[in-house]
Structures are given as C-alpha cells and as structure tokens.
XYZ file of C-alpha atoms in Angstrom:
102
model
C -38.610 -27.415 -11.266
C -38.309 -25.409 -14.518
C -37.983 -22.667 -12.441
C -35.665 -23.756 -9.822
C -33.662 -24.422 -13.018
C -33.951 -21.056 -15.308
C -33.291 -19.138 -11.717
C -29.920 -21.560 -10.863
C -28.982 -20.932 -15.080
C -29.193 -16.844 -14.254
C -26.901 -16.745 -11.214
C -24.518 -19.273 -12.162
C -24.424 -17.169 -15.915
C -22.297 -13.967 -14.830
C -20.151 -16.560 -12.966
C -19.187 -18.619 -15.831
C -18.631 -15.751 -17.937
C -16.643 -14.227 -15.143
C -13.844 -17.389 -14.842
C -13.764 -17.280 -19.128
C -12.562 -13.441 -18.922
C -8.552 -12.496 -19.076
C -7.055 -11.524 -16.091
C -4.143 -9.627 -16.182
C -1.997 -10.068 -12.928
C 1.393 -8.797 -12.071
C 2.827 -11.860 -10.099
C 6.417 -10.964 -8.200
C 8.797 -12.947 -6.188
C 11.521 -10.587 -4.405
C 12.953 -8.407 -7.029
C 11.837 -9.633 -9.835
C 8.495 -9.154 -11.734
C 6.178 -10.624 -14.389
C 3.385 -9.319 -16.089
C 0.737 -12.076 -16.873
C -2.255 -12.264 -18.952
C -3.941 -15.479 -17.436
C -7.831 -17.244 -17.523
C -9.841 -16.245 -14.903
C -10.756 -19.613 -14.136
C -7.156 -19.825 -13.013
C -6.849 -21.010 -9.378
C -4.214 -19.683 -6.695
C -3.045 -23.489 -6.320
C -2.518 -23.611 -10.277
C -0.643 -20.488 -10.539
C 1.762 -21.612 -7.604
C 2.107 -24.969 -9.628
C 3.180 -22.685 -12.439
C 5.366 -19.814 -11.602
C 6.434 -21.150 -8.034
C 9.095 -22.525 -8.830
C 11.019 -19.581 -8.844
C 10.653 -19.608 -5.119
C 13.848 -20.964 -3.918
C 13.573 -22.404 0.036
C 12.223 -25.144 1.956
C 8.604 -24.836 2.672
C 4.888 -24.046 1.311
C 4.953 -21.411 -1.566
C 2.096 -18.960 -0.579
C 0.627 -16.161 -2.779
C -0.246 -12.932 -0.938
C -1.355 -9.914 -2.373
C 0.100 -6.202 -1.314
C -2.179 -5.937 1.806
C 0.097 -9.128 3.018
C -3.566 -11.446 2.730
C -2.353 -15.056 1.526
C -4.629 -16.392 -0.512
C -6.314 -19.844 -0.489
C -5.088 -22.399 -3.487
C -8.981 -22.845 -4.469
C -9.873 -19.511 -5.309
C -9.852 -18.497 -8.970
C -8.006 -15.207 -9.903
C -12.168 -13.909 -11.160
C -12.750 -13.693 -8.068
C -9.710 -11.663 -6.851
C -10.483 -8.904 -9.885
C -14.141 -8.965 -8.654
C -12.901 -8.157 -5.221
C -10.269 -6.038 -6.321
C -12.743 -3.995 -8.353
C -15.146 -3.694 -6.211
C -12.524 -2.119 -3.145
C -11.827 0.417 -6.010
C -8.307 -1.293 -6.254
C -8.412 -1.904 -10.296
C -9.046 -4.720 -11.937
C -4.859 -5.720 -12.251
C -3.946 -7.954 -10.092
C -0.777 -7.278 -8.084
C 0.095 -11.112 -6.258
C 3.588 -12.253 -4.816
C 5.032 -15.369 -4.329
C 6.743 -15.679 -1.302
C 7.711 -18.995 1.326
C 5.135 -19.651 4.090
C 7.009 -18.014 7.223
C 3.612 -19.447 9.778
C-alpha cells in the first residue's frame, strides 16, 4: 500500500505544481482584447464567470481558442498551456469569448 501511495504522490506531483503555475492568456471578445496573468488551476467555467460578461446576447458564453475548438467549462487553463506547448503553439494562451451559435 506504501507503494500504491509514493507511486499515486509522483504522478499527481507535476500535476499539482502544474495548476499552481501563472498562466498568461490573452482572452478577446470581438474587437477588444485583454492580456491576463491568471492561476493555472483556473477553469474555463470560472473564467467565463469572470470576464463573460462582456459578452452581450442571449445565449451560452463559450470560450474557443483560434483553431475555433470550444472548450469544456471543467478544464483548467494548465492544461491548455500543456497542450499548447506541446503542439509547439507557446505557452500564451490566445482564448475568445464568443455566444454559443450550436
């Protein structure tokens, strides 16, 4: 059991230290932009509840990033840089806010 533990302690390690990192993301909405310096353990869901209010409209704000991929409300912005970084796209995040049109 020791083990089991000092093996789930390792993998969960680069994780946590992952979600405590700054995350710089440059969140848009039309024609206007923000620069942002936000915790990585920062969700999608928490940034809408945030910043998406300046999303004017009737319907679901969504955050999408420049390949037009909306992103789920669960996942943390770590994760984004991680994938971001490792497609050779930097580690800045470039999101928009924008109304659900589905």
């Amino acid at each position: 059991i020791e083990q089991i533990a000092k093996a789930t302690a390792a993998v969960a390690a680069p994780q946590e230290k992952a979600e405590r990192r700054l995350v710089r993301v440059e969140l848009s909405h039309e024609t206007k932009k923000k620069r942002l310096q936000l915790p990585g353990s920062l969700t999608i869901g928490q940034l809408i509840e945030q910043y998406g209010k300046v999303v004017k409209g009737d319907g679901e704000v969504v955050v999408v990033d420049p390949d037009g991929i909306e992103h789920s409300r669960d996942i943390a912005l770590s994760v984004l840089v991680e994938d971001s970084m490792l497609n050779g796209k930097g580690a800045e995040l470039r999101l928009e806010l924008r109304l659900d049109d589905w």
